[in-house]
Short mmCIF file of C-alpha atoms in Angstrom, two decimals:
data_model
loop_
_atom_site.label_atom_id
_atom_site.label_comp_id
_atom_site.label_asym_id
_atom_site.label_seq_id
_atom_site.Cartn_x
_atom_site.Cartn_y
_atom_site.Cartn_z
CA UNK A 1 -33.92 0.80 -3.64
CA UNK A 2 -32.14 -0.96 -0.32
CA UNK A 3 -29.10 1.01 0.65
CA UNK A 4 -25.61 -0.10 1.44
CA UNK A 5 -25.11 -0.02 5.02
CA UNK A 6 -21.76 1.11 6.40
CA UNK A 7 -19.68 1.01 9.42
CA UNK A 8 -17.21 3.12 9.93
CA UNK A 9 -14.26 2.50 12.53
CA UNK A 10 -11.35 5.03 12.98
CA UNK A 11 -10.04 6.32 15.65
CA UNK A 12 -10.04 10.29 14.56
CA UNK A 13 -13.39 11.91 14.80
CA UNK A 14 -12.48 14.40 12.46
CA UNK A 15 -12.03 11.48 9.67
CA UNK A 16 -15.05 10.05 10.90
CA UNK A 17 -17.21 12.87 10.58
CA UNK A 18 -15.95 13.56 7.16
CA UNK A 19 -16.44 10.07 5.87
CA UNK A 20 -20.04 10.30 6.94
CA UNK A 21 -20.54 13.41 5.48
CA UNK A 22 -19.22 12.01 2.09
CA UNK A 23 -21.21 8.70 2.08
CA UNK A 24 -24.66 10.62 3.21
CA UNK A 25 -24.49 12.48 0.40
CA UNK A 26 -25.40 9.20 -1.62
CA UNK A 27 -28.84 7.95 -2.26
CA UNK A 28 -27.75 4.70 -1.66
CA UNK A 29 -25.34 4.20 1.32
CA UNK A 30 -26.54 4.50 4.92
CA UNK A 31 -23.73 5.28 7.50
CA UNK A 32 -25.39 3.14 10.66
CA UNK A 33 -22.54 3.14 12.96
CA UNK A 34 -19.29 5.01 13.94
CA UNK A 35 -16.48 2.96 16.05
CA UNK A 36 -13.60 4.44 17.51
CA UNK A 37 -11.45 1.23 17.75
CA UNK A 38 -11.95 -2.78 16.69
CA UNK A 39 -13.19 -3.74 19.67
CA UNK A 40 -16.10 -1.31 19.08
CA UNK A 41 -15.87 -2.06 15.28
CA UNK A 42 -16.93 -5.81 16.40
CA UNK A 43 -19.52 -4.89 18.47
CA UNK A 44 -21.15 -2.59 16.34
CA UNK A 45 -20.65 -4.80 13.36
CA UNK A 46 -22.73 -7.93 14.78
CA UNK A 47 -25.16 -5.65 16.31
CA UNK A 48 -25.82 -3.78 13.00
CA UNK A 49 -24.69 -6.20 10.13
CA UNK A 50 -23.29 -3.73 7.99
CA UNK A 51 -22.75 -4.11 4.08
CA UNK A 52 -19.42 -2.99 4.40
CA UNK A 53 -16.90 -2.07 6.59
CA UNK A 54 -14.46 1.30 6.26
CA UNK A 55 -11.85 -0.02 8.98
CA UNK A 56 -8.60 1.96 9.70
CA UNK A 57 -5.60 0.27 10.53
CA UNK A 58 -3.81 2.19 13.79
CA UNK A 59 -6.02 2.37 16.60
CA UNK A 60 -6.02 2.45 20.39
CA UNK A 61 -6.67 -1.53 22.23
CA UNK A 62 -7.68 -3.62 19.69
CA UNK A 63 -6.26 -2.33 16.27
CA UNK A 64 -7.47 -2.95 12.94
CA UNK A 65 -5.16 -5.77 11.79
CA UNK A 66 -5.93 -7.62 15.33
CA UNK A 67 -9.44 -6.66 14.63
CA UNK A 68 -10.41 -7.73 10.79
CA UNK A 69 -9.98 -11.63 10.89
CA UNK A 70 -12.94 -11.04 13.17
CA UNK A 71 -14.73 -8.99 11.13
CA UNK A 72 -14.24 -10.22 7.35
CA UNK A 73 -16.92 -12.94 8.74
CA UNK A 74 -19.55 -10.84 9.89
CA UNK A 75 -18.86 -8.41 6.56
CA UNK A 76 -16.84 -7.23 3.76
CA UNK A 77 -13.74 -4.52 4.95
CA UNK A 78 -12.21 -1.89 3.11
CA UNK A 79 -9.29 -0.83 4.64
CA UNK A 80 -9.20 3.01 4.85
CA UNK A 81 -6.20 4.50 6.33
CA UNK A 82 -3.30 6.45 6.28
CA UNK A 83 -0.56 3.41 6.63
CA UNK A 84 0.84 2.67 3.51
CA UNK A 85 3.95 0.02 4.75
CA UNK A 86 3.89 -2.87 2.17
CA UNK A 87 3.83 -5.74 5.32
CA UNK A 88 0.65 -3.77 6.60
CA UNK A 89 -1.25 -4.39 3.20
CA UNK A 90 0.03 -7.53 2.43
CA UNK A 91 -1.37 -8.83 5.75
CA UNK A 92 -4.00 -7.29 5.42
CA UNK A 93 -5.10 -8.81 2.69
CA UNK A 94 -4.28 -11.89 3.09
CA UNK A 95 -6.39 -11.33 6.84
CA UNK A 96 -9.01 -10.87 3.88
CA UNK A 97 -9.89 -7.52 3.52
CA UNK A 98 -11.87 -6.57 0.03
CA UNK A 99 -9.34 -3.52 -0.92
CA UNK A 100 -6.89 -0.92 0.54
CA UNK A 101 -7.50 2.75 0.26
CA UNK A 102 -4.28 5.08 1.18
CA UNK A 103 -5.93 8.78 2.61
CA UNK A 104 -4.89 11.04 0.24
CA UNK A 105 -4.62 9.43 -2.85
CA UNK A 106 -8.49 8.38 -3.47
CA UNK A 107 -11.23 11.49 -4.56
CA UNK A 108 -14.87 11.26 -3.41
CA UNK A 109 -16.11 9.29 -6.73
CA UNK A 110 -13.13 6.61 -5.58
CA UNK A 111 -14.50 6.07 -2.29
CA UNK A 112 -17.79 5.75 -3.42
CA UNK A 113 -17.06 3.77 -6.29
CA UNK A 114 -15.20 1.19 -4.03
CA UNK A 115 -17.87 0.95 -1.41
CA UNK A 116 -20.51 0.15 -4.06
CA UNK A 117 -18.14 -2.73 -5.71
CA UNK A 118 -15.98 -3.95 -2.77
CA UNK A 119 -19.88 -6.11 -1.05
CA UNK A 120 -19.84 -7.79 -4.75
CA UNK A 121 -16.15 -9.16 -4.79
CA UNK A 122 -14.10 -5.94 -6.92
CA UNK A 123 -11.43 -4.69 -4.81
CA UNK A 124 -10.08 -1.29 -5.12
CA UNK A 125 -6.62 -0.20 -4.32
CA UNK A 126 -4.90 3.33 -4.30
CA UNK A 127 -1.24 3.76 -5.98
CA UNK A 128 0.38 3.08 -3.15
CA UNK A 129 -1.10 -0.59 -1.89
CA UNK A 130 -1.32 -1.41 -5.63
CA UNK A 131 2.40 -1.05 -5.19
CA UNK A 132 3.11 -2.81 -2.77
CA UNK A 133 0.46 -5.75 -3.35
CA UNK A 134 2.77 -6.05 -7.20
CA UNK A 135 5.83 -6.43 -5.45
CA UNK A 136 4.98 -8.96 -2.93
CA UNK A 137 3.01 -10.60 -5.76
CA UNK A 138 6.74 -10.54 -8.14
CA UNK A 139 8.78 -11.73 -5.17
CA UNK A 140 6.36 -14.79 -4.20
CA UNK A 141 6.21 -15.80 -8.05
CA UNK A 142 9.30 -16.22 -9.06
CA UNK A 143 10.89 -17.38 -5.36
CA UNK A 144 14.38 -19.21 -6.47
CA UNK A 145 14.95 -16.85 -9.12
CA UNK A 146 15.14 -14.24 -6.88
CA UNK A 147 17.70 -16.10 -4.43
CA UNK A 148 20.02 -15.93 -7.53
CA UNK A 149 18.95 -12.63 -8.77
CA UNK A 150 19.36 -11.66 -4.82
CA UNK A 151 23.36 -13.26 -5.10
CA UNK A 152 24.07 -11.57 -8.43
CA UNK A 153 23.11 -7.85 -6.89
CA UNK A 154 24.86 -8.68 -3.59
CA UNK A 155 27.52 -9.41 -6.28
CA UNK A 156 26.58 -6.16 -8.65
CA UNK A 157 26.92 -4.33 -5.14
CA UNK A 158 30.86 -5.19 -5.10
CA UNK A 159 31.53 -4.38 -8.27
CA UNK A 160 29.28 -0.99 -8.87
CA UNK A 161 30.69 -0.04 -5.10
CA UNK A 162 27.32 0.63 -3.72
CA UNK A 163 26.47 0.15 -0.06
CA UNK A 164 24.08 -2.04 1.18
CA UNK A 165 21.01 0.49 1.03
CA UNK A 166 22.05 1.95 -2.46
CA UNK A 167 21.92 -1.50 -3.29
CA UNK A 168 18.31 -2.26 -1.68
CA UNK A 169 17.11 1.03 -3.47
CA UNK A 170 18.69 0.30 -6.51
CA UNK A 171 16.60 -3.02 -6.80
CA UNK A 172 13.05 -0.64 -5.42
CA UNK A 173 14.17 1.46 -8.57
CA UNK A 174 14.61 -1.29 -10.71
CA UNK A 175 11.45 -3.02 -9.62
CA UNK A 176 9.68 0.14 -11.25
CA UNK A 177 9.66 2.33 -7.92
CA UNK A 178 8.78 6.01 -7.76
CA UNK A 179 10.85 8.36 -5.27
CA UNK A 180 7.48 8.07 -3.01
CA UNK A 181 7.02 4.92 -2.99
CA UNK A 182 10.87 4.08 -2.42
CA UNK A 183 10.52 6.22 0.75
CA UNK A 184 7.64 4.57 2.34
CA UNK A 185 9.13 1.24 1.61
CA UNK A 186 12.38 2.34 3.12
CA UNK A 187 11.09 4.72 5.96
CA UNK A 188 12.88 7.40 4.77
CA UNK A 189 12.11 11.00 3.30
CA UNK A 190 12.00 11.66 -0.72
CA UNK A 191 15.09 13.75 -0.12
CA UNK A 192 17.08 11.73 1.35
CA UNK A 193 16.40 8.84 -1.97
CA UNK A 194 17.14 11.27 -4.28
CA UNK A 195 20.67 11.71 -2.37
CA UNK A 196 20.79 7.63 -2.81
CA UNK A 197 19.68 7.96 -6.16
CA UNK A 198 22.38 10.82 -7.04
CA UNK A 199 24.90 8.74 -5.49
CA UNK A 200 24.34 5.57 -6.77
CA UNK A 201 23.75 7.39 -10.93
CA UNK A 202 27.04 8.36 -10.27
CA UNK A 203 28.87 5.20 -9.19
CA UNK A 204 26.43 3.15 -12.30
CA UNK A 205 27.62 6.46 -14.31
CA UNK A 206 24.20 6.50 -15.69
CA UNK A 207 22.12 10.03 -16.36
CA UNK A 208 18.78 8.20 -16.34
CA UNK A 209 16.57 5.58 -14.27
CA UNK A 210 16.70 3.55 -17.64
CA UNK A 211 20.43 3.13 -18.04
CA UNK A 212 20.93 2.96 -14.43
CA UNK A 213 18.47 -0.47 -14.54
CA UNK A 214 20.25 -1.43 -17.39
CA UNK A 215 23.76 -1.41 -15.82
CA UNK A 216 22.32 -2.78 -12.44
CA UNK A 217 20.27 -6.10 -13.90
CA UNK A 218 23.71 -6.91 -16.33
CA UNK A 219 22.36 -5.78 -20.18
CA UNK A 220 25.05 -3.36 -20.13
CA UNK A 221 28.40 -2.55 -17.99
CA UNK A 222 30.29 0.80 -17.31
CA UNK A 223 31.76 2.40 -20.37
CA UNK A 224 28.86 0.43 -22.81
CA UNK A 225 25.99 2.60 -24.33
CA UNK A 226 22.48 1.53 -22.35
CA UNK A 227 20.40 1.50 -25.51
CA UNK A 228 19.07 -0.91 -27.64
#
């Protein structure tokens, strides 16, 4: 049976290492090459025609997003990496790389499962690029309504009293957002959003996420019960 061949290019040895520890123990990937940065990545990846690419994102000189226009011609790339900002997977996917894996939130049978299906068009994507990838994917459908919808929270803002971040992570709530994934969008800790969050439940005087959307997209106002 003819093995996947994979190239692996991070800048961490330590990663690197364990990624080729993890993809030798299959039958049917071979790791060929390790690269430390995309120039190396390139070079490595037309010497060696890999299968697949693992390519991280931040690395010394030429860095992964500089790097994968390059190599999405000579092979298919799976990001792998531990930057999770939603303009870092949007572009890099539309740079044309095959999926987006987040360190930390894929197991071994994930990584494997992706490398197998990512040569034969089936992207994968952890929690966190999924995330991201649905927002981007709301906001570009549905572009005037969310000029107006934009006006009428700028407007909810004013009347609700919230500031102009309560008001950004009231719409990242309301959009279906976990405390994580608010704080990576936002570049902030968890405990600082749940300070937003307590502050803004109060001004919505909501108890729950559910009432608090309610009261924020206009299907029910201050004083009026949130269900039904």
């Amino acid at each position: 049976m003819a093995r996947l061949s994979v190239l692996i290019a991070d800048d961490d040895p330590v990663i690197r290492a364990g990624l080729t520890a993890i993809l030798r123990e299959a039958e049917d990937i071979e790791v060929i090459a390790q690269a430390a940065d995309g120039r190396e990545a390139l070079s490595f990846a037309r010497r060696y025609a890999p299968d697949v690419i693992l390519l991280d994102v931040r690395m010394p000189g030429v860095d992964g997003i500089s790097a994968l226009p390059h190599l999405v011609q000579l092979a298919p790339v799976l990001m792998l990496t531990y930057s999770q900002e939603a303009e870092i997977v949007r572009e890099a996917l539309l740079l044309g790389a095959g999926g987006y894996l987040v360190h930390g939130e894929f197991t071994t049978d994930e990584l494997l499962r992706a490398v197998r299906d990512v040569p034969v068009g089936r992207p994968h994507f952890t929690p966190t690029a999924a995330s991201a990838l649905l927002a981007e994917l709301r906001a570009s459908s549905h572009p005037q309504r969310d000029v107006s919808q934009s006006t009428e929270r700028l407007n909810n803002s004013v009347v609700f009293g919230l500031s102009s971040r309560e008001g950004e992570i009231m719409d990242l709530i309301a959009s279906g957002m976990n405390n994580q994934q608010i704080a990576s969008t936002c570049f902030i800790s968890e405990k600082t959003v749940k300070n937003h969050i307590n502050r803004i439940f109060a001004k919505l005087q909501s108890a729950t996420r559910s009432e608090a959307i309610a009261r924020w997209l206009g299907t029910a106002r201050p004083g009026v019960s949130g269900h039904g």
